[in-house]
Coordinates of C-alpha atoms (C1' of nucleotides) in Angstrom, one line a residue:
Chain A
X35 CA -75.8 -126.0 -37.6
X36 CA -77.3 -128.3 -34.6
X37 CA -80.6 -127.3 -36.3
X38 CA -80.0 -129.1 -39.8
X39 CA -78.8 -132.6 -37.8
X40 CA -81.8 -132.7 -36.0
X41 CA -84.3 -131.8 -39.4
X42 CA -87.2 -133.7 -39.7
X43 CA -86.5 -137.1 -41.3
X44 CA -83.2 -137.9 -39.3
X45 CA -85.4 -139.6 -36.0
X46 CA -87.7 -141.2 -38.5
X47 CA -84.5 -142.8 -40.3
X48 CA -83.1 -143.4 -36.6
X49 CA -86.4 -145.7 -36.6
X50 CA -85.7 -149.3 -35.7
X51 CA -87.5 -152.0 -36.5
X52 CA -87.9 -154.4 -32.7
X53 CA -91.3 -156.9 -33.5
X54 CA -94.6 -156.8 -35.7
X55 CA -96.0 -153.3 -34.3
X56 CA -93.1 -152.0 -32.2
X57 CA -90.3 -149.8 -33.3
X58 CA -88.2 -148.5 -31.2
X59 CA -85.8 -144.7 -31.9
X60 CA -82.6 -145.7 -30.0
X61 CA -81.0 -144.3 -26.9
X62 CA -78.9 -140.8 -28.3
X63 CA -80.7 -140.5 -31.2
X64 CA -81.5 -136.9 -29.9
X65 CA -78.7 -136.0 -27.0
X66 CA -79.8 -136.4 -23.2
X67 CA -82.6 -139.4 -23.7
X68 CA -82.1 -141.5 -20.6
X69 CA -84.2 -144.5 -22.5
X70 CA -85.5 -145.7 -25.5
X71 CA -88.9 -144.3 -27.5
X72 CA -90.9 -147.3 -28.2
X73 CA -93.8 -146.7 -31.1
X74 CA -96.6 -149.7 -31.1
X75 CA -97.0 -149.2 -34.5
X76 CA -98.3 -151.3 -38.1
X77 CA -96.9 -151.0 -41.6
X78 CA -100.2 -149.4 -42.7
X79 CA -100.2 -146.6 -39.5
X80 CA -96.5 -146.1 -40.2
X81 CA -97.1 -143.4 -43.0
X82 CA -99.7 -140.9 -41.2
X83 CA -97.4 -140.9 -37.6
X84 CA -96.5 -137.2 -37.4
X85 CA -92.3 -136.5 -36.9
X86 CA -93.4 -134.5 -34.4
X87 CA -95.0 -136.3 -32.3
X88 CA -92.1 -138.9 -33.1
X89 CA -89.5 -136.0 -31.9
X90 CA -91.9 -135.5 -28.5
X91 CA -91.8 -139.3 -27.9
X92 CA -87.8 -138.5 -27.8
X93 CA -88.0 -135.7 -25.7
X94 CA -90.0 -137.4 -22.9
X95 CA -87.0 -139.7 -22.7
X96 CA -84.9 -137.1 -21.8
X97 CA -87.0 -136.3 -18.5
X98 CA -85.5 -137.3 -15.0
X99 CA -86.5 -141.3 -13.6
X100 CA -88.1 -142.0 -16.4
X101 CA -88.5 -146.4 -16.7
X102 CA -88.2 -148.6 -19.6
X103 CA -89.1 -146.0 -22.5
X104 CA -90.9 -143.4 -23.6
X105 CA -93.8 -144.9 -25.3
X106 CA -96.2 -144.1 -28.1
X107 CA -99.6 -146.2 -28.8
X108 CA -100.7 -146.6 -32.2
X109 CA -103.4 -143.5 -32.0
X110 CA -100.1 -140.9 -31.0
X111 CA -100.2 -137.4 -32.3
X112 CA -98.5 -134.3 -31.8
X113 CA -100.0 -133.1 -27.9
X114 CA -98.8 -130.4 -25.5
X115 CA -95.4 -131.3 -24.6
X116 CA -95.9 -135.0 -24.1
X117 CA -97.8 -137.0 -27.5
X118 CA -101.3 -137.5 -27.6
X119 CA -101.4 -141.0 -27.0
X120 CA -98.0 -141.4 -24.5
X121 CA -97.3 -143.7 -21.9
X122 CA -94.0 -143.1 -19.5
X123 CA -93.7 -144.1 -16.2
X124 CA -91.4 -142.5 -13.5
X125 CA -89.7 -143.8 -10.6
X126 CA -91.4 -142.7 -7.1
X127 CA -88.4 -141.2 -5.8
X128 CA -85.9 -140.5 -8.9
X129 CA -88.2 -139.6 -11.3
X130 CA -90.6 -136.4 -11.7
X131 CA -94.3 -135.7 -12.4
X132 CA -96.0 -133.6 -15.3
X133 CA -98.5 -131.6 -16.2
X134 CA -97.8 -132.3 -19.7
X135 CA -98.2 -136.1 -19.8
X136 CA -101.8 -136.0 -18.5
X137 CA -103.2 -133.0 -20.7
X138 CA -105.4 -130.1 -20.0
X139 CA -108.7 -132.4 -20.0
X140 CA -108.1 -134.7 -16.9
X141 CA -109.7 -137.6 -16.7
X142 CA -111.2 -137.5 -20.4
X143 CA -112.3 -141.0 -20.5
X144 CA -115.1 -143.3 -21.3
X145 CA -117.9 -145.0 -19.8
X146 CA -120.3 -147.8 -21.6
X147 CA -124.0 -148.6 -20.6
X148 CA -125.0 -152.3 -21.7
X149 CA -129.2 -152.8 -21.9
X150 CA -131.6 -155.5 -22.6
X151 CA -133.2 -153.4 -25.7
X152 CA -132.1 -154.5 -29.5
X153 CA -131.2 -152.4 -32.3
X154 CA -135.1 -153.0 -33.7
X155 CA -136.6 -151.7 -30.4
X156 CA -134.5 -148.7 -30.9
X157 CA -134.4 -147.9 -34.5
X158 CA -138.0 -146.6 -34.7
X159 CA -137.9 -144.3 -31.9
X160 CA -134.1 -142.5 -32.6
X161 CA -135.1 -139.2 -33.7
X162 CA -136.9 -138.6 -30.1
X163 CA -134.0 -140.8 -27.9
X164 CA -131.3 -138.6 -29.8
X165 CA -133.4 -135.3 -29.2
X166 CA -134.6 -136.0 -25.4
X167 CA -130.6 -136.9 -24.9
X168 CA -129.8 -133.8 -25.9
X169 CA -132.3 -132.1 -24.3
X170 CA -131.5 -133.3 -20.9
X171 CA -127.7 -134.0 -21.1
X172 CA -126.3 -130.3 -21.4
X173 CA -123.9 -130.2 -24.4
X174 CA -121.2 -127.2 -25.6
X175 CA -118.9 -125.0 -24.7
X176 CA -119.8 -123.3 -21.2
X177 CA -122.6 -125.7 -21.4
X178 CA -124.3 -125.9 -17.9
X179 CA -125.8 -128.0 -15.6
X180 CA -129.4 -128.2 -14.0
X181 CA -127.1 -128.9 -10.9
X182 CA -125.4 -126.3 -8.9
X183 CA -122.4 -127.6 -6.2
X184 CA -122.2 -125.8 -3.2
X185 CA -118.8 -125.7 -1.8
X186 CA -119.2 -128.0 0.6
X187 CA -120.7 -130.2 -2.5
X188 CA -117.8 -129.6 -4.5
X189 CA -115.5 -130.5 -2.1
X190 CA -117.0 -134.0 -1.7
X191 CA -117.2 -134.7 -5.6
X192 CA -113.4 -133.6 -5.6
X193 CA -112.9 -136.0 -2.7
X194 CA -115.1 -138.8 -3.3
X195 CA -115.8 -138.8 -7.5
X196 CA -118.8 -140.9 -8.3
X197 CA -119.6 -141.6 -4.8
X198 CA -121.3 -138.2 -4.3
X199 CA -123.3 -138.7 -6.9
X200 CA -124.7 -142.4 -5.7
X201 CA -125.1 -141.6 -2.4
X202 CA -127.1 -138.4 -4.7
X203 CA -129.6 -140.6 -6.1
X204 CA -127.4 -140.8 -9.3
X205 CA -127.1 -143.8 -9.5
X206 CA -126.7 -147.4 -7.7
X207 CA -123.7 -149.3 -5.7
X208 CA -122.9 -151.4 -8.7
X209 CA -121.8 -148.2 -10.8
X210 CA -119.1 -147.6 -8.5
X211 CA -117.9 -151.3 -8.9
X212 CA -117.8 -151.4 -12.8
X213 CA -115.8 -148.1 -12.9
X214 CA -111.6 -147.7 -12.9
X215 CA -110.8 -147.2 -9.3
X216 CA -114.4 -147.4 -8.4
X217 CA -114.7 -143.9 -9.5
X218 CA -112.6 -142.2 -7.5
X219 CA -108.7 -142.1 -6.6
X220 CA -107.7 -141.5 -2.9
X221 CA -105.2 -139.1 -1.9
X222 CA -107.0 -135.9 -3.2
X223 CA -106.4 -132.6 -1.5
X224 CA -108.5 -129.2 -2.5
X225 CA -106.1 -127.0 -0.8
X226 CA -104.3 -126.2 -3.7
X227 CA -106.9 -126.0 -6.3
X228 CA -107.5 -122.3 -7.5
X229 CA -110.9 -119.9 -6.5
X230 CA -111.1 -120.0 -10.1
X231 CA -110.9 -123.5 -10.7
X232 CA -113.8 -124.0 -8.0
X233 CA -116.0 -121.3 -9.9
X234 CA -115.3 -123.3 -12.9
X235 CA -116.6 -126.5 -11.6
X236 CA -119.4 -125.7 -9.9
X237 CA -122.4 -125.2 -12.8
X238 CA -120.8 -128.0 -15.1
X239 CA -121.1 -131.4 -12.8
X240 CA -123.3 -133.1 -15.0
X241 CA -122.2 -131.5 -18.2
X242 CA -120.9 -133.3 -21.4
X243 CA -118.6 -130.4 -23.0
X244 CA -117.5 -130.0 -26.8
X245 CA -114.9 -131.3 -29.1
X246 CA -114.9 -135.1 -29.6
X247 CA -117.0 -135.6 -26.5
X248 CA -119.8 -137.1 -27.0
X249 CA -123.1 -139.3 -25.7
X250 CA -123.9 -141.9 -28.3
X251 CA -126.5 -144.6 -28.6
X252 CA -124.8 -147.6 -30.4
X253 CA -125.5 -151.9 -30.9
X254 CA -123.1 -154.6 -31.4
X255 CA -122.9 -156.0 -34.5
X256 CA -119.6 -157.9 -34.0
X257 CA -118.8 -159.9 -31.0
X258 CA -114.9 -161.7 -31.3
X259 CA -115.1 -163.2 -28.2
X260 CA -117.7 -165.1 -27.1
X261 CA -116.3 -165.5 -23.7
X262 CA -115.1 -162.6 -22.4
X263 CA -118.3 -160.3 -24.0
X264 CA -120.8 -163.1 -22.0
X265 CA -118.7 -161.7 -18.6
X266 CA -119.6 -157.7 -19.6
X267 CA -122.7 -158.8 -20.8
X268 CA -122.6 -158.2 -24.2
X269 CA -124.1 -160.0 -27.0
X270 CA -124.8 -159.2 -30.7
X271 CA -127.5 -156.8 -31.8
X272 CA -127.5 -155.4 -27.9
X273 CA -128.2 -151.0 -27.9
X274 CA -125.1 -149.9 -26.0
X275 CA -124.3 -146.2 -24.7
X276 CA -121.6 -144.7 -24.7
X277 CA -120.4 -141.6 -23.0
X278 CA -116.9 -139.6 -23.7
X279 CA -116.1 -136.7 -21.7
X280 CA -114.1 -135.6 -18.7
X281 CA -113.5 -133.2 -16.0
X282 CA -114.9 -129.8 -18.2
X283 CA -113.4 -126.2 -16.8
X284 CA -112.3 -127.7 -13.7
X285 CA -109.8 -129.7 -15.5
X286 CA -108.7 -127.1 -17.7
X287 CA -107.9 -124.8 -14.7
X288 CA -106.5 -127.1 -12.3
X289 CA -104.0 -128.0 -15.3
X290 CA -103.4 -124.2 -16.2
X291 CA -103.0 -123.3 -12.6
X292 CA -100.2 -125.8 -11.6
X293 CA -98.3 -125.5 -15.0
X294 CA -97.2 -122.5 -13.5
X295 CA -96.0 -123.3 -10.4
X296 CA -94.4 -127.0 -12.1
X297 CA -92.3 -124.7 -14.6
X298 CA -90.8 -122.4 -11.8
X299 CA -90.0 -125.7 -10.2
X300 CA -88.4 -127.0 -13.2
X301 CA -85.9 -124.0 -12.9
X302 CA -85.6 -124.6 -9.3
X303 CA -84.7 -127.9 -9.4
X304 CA -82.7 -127.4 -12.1
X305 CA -84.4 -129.8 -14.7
X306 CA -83.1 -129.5 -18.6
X307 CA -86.3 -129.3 -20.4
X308 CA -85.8 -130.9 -24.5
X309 CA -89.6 -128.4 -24.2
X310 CA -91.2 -125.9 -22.1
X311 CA -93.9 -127.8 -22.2
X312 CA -92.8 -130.8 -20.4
X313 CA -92.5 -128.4 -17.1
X314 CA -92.0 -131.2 -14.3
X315 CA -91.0 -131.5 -10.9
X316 CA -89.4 -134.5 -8.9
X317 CA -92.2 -136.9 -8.0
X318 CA -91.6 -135.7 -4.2
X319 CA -91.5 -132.3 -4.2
X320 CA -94.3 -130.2 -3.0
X321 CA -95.0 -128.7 -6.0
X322 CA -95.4 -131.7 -7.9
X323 CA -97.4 -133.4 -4.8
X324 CA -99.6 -130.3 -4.9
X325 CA -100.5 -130.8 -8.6
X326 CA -100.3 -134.3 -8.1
X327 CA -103.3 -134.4 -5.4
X328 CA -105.0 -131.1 -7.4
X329 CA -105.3 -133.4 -10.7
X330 CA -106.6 -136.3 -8.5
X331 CA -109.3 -134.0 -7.5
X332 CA -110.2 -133.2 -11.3
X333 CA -110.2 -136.7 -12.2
X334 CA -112.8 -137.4 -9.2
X335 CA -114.8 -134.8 -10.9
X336 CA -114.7 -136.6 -13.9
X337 CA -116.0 -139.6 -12.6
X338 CA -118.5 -137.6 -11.3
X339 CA -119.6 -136.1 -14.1
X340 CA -119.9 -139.0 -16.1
X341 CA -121.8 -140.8 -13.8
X342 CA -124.6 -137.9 -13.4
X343 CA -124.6 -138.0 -17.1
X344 CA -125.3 -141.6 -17.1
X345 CA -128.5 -141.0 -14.7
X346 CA -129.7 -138.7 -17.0
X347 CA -129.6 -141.4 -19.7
X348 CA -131.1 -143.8 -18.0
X349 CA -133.9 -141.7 -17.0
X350 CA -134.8 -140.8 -20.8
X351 CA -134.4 -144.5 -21.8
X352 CA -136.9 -145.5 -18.8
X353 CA -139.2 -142.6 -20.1
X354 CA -139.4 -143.6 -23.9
X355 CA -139.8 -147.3 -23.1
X356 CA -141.9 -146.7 -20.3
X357 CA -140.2 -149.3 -18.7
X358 CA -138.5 -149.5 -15.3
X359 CA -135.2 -149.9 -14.7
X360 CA -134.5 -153.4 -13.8
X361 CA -136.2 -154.4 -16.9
X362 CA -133.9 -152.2 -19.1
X363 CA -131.1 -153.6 -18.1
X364 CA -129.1 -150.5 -18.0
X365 CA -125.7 -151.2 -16.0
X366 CA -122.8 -150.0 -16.4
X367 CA -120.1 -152.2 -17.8
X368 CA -117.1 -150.2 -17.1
X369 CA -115.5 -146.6 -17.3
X370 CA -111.9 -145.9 -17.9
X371 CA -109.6 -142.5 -17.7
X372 CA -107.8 -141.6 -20.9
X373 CA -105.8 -139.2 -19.4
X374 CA -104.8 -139.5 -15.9
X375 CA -101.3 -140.2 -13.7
X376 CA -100.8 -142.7 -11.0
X377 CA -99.2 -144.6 -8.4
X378 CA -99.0 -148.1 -9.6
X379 CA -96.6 -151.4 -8.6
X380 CA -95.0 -152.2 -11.6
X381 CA -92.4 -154.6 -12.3
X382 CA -89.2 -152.8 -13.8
X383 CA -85.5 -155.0 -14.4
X384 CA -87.1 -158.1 -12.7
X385 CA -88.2 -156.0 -9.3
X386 CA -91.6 -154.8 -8.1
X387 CA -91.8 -150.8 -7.6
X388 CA -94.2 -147.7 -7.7
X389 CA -94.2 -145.5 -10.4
X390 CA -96.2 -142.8 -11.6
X391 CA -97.8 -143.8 -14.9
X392 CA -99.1 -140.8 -16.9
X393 CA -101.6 -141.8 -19.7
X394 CA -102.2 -139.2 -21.9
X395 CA -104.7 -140.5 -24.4
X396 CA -104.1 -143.8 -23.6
X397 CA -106.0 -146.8 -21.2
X398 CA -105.1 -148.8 -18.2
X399 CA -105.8 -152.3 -19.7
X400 CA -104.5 -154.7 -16.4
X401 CA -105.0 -158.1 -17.1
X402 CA -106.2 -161.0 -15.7
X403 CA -105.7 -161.6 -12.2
X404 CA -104.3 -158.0 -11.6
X405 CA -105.5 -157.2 -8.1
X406 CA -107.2 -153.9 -9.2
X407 CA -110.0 -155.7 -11.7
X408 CA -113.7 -156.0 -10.5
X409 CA -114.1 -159.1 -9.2
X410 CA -116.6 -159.9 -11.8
X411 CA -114.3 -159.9 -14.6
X412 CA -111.1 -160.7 -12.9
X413 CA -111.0 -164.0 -15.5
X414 CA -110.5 -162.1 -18.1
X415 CA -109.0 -158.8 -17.8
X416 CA -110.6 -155.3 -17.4
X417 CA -112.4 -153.7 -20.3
X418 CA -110.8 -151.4 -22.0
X419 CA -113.1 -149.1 -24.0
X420 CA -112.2 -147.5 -27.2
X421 CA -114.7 -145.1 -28.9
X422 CA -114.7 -144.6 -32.6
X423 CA -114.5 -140.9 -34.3
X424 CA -118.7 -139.6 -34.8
X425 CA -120.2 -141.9 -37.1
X426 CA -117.9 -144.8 -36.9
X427 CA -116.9 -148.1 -35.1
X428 CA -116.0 -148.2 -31.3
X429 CA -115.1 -151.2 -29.2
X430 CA -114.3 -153.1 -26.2
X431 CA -111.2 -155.0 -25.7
X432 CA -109.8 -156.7 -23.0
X433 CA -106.7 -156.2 -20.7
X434 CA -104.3 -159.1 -21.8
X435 CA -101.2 -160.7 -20.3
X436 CA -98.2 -158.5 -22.2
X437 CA -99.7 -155.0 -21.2
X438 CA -97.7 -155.5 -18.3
X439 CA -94.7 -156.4 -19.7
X440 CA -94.4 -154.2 -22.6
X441 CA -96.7 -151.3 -22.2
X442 CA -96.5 -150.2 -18.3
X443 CA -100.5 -152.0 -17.8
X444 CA -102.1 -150.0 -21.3
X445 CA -103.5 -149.7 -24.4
X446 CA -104.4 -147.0 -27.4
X447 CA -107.7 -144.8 -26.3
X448 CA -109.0 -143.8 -29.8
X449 CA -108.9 -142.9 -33.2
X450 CA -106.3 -140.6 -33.5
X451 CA -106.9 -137.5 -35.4
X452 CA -105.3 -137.2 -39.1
X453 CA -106.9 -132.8 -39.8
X454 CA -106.6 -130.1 -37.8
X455 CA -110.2 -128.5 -36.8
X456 CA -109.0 -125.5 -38.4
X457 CA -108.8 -127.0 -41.7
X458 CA -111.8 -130.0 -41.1
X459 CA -113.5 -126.5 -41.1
X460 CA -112.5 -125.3 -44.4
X461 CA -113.4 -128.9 -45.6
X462 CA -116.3 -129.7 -44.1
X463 CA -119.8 -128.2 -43.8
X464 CA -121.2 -129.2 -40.7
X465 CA -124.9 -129.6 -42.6
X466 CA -123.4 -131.6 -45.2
X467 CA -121.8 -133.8 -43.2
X468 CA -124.9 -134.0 -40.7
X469 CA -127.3 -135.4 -43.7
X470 CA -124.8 -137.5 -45.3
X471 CA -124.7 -139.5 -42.0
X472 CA -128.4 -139.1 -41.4
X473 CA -128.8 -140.8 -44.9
X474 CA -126.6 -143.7 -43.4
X475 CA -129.0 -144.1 -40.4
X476 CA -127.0 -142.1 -37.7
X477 CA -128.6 -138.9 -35.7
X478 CA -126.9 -136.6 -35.1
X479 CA -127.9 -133.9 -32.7
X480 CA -124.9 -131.2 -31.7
X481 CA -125.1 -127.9 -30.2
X482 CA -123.4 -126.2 -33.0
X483 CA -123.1 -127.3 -36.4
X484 CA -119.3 -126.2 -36.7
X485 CA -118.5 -129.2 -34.2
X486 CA -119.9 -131.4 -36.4
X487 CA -117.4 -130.3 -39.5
X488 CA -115.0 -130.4 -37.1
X489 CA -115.8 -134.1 -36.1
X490 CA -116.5 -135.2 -39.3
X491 CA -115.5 -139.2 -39.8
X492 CA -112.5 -138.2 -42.5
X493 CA -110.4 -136.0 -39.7
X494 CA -109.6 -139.6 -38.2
X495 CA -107.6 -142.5 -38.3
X496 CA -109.6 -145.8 -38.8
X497 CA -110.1 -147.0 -35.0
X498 CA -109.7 -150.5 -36.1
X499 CA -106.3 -150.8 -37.5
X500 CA -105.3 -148.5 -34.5
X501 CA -107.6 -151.4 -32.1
X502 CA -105.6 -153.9 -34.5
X503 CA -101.9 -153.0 -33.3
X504 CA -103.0 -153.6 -29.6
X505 CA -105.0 -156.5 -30.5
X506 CA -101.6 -158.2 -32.2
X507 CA -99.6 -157.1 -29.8
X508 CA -101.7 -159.2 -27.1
X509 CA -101.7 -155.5 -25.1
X510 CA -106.0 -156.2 -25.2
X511 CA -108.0 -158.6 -27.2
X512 CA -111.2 -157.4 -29.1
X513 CA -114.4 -158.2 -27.3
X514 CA -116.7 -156.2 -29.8
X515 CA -117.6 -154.0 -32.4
X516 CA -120.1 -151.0 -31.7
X517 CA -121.6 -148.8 -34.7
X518 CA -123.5 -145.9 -33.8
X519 CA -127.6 -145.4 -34.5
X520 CA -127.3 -141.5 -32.7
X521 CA -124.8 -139.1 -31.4
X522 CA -125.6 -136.0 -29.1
X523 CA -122.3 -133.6 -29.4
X524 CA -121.6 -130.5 -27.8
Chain B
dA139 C1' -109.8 -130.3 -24.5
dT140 C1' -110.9 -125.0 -22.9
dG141 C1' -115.7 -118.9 -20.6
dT142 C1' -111.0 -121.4 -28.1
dG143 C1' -105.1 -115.4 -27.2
dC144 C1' -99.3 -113.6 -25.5

DNA sequence: ATGTGC
């Protein structure tokens, strides 16, 4: 009987209306939800949200500590447990931590390359750029590296993130200071991550993995703030790179390993789970410090791996345009994490407090002034990087004033899905697909053709009305518009 | 996302 109350419909009905872009499902619209779900949500996204990941924005209020509301950016579909696309924060001491609201891929995030070349410099050489990417960025499933980690190695990269691979001759100082954290998040500990996990990691550091991951070479052809893009260094008809991918098997295994040991815990503590799948444990237990500090060490990796991957990319660049580095103007303008906890200061009922913030395809976008922006773009916020689906617009925005109050310090991360691969695969030929964007001046290089049906541009929500619910919201301001001119894909 | 399965 409880079954037919709670059919799909009733928590879309239970839908309120709060502002432009935010709707909110009220306190006991399921039993047990200790907040309110907030959805940052237009008109026109309205119709494609999934009830289900509406009914998991629900569940996550239910969970122990939890502050303000379980929230849902504008890109938010149905995830493990917790929505693709959620943001809830936890109180340090009340509250628990998940496995579930960071994802199996920790650390999934993004970093973009500016450069001094222009889209006609490029244009005539993209068959070779996309092919020499591929060539020496490996790209796939399994896919591995030229590099090998010893343990001692591995260790460091878990400890240190992109560090190990600057003081590695990956890379220069400045990379670490245009990157999230400066590519790394203290308070790692390796004593809890599995034999297996280790084995995992050690071929793929420097590996750019499958699925929507991606390297892509891309220019600006839109620029909406003249401003803030002068302080990243952007400008119109600028080649950009992007790179989208995270922490590889690593990741994966950390996250299985430690969903284990999180849903005994949930018993033992005696947590009522709305879902298996949002396994937890209080913030301060061991169990949840041991996945806590495991996860930090896959998100170092991460930032590891992206910032081998963006050596690598330089290198090719400097080797078609013969050109050294200094000249190319190749720095790094910023990397963020997609899907990654943490211990922030936030302010919650008018008091400052730490909270653990899990981002599960969704980006820190702190503001101006906040304390944790590079000094070179403390003016104006961090950048917040948002890549397109293959074959369409990504862009950079801006962290903005209300991220702070509204959103817990974040933003959307993406696209959003709209077609399972299963049946993108029954709809698409990866061949077909391939050409078509080929005839639209996009390479497309990909280690298996299926991953490019998969991909294909129709499996995803248009990133700019998702970009446009943020924007509104004054969560982060549009900086500019990249379109893509080649895409390497695993 | 993932050495693509409980």
């Amino acid at each position: 009987m409880e079954e037919e109350q709670e059919g799909q419909g009733s928590i879309q009905e239970s839908l309120k209306r709060i502002d432009n872009n935010i709707w909110e499902i009220p306190i006991g619209t399921k039993p047990g939800m200790n907040v309110p779900g907030r959805i940052f949500l237009s008109d026109k996204l309205i119709h494609n949200l999934e009830p289900e990941a509406l009914d998991q924005v629900a569940n996550v209020a239910m969970l122990p500590g939890i502050q303000k509301y379980s929230m849902a950016m504008p890109d938010a579909h149905l995830g493990y447990g917790f929505p693709i696309g959620g943001v809830a924060a936890f109180d340090e001491e009340e509250g628990v931590i998940s496995p579930g609201g960071v994802g199996f891929d920790i650390n999934c995030g993004v970093r973009l390359l500016r450069s001094n070349l222009t889209v006609d410099d490029v244009r005539p050489v993209m068959k070779e750029l996309t092919e020499k990417l591929f060539q020496s960025v490996p790209a796939g499933v399994g896919s591995k590296s030229r590099l090998r980690a010893s343990d001692s190695e591995l260790d460091d990269i878990f400890l240190h993130g992109s560090r190990w691979a600057v003081e590695n001759g990956y890379g220069v100082e400045a990379d670490l200071e245009h990157c999230e954290g400066g590519g790394c998040i203290e308070g790692g500990d390796v004593s809890h991550i599995s034999a297996k996990a280790r084995k995992r990691g050690k071929p793929q550091a420097g590996t750019l993995g499958s699925g929507n991951h991606f390297l892509e070479v891309q220019y600006i052809d839109q620029i909406y703030d003249q401003e803030v893009a002068e302080k990243f260094g952007l400008e119109e008809g600028q080649v950009t790179f992007m790179i989208h991918c995270g922490s590889r098997g690593t990741g994966h295994q950390i996250c299985t390993d430690h969903l284990r040991t999180i849903s005994q815990a949930s018993k033992k503590y005696k947590i009522a789970l709305p879902d298996k799948q949002l396994a937890c444990a209080p913030a301060q237990s061991d169990e949840a410090q041991n996945y806590f500090r495991s996860m930090i060490c896959a998100a170092n990796y991460a930032w590891n791996n992206r910032q081998i991957i963006t050596h690598w990319t330089r290198e090719v660049i400097s080797d078609i345009f013969r050109s050294d580095m200094d000249e190319l103007g190749l720095d790094l303008v910023y990397d963020v994490a997609h899907n990654v906890a943490k211990l922030e200061e936030h302010t919650v009922d008018g008091k400052k407090k730490n909270v653990y913030v899990h981002r599960k395809g969704a980006t820190r976008a702190f503001p101006p002034g906040h304390k944790e922006v590079p000094q070179a773009y403390r003016d104006v916020g961090q950048p917040v990087l948002i890549p397109g689906s293959m074959g369409t617009a990504s862009f950079v925005l801006h962290g903005a004033e209300a991220s702070m109050d509204i959103s817990f310090g974040s933003a959307c991360h993406g696209a959003g899905r709209v077609m399972s691969r299963a049946h993108a695969k029954k709809e698409f030929h990866g061949e077909d697909v391939k050409s078509d964007l080929e005839k639209s001046g996009i390479m497309v290089r990909a280690a298996h053709p299926s991953v490019i049906a998969e991909e294909a541009p129709e499996v995803y929500k248009s990133s700019s009305d998702v970009v446009n619910v943020v924007h509104d919201l004054g969560i982060a301001g549009k900086v500019a518009r990249m379109m893509p001119l080649g895409v390497v894909k695993g």
